[in-house]
Coordinates of C-alpha atoms and ligand atoms in Angstrom, one line a residue:
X1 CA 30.8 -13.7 -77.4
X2 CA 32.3 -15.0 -74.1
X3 CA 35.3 -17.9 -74.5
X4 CA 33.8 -20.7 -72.6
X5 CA 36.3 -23.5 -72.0
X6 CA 35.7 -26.4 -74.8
X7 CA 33.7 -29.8 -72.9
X8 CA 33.8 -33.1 -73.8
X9 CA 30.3 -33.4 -74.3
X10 CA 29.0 -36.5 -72.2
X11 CA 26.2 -37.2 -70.3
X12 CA 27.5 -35.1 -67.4
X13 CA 27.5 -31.8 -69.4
X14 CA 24.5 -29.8 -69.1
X15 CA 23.3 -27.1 -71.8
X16 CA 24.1 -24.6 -69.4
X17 CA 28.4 -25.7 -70.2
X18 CA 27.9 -25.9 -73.8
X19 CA 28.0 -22.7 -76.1
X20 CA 24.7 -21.5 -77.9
X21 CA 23.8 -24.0 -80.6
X22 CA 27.0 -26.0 -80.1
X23 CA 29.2 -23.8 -81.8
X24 CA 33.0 -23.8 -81.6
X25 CA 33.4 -20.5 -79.8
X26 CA 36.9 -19.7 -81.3
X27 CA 39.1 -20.8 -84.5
X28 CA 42.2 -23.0 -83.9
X29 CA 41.3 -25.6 -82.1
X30 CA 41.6 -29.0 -84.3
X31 CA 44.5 -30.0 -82.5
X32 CA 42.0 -30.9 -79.9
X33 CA 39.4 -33.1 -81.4
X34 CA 39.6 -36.0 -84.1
X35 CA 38.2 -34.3 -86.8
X36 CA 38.0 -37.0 -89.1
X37 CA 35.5 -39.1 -87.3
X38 CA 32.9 -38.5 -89.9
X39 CA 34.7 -39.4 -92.9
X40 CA 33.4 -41.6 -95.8
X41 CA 36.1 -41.5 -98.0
X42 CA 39.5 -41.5 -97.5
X43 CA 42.7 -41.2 -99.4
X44 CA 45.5 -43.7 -99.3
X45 CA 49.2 -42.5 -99.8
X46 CA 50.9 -45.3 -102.5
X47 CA 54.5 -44.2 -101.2
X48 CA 56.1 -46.3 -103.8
X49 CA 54.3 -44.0 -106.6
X50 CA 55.0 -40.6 -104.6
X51 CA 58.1 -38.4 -106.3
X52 CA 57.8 -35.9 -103.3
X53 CA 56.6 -33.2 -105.1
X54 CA 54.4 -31.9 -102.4
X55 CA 52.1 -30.5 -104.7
X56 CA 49.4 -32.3 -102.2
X57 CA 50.4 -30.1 -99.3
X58 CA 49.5 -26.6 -99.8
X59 CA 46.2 -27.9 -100.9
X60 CA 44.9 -29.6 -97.9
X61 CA 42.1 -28.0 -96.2
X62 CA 43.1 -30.2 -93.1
X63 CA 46.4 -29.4 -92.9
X64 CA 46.5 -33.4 -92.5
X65 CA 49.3 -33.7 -95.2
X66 CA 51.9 -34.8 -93.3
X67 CA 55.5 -33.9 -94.1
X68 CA 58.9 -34.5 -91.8
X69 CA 61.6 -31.8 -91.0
X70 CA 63.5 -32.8 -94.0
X71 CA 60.4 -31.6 -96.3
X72 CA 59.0 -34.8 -97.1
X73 CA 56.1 -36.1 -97.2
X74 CA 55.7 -39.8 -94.6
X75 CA 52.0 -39.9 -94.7
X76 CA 48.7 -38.7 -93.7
X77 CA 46.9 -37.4 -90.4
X78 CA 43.8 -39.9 -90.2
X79 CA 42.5 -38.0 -87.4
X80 CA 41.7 -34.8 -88.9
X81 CA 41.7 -36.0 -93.1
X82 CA 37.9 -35.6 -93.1
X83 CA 38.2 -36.9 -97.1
X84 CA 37.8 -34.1 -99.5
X85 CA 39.7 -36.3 -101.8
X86 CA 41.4 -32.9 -102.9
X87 CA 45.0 -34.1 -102.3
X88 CA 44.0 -37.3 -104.9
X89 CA 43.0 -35.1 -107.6
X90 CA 46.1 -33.2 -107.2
X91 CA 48.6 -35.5 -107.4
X92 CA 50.0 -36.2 -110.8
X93 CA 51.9 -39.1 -110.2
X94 CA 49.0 -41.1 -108.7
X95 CA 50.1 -41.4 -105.8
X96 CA 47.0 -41.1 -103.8
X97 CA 44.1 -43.3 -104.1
X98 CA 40.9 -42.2 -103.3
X99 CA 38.5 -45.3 -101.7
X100 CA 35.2 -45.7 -99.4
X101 CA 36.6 -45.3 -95.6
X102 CA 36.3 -49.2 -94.4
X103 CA 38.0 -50.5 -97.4
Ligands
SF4_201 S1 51.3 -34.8 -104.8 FE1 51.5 -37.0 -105.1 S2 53.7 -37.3 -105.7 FE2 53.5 -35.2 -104.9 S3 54.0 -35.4 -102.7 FE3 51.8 -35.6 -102.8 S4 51.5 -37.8 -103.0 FE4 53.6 -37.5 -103.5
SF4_202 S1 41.4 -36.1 -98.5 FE1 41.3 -33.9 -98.2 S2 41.5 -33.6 -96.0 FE2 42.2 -35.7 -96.4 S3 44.5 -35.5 -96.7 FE3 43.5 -35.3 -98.7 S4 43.2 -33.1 -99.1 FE4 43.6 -33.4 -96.9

């Protein structure tokens, strides 16, 4: 499969820029796009409940866990958390609610 360059698909794009069926032509390329446009749930970090156990991380799909030089964890990546609610079910302090995107 040819590597086209990744478009912005606007109303300026034709079908002949796009790759067949739409598909993202090569892995690793989140960094790019706001994955987590199409969310309906979303988890919310209760800091004052977290005990930095990190046991949320590693699960992630998203890699959207976010967590500072000094290995902790300051929050979450809204932009790519597309809301598995994963990193909620994990947590066994509580830390992370789990509510309808909106709210
Ligand atoms: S699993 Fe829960 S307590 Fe542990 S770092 Fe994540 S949010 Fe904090
Ligand atoms: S809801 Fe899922 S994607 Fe979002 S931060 Fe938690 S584990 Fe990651």
């Amino acid at each position: 499969m040819s590597k086209k360059e990744l478009k912005t698909v606007s109303n300026t794009v034709t079908w002949k820029e796009i790759t067949e069926g739409g598909i993202m032509p090569y892995a690793g390329n989140a960094h790019l796009f706001k994955t987590g446009d199409w969310r309906s749930m979303k988890p919310i970090w209760l800091q004052e409940k977290c005990k930095q156990c990190l046991l949320c991380f590693p699960v992630c799909p998203d890699s959207s866990i976010l967590v500072n030089e000094e290995g902790a964890m300051t929050g979450i990546d809204f932009d790519h958390c597309k809301g598995c609610g994963v990193c909620a079910k994990v947590c066994p302090f509580k830390a992370i609610d789990f509510v309808e995107e909106g709210k």
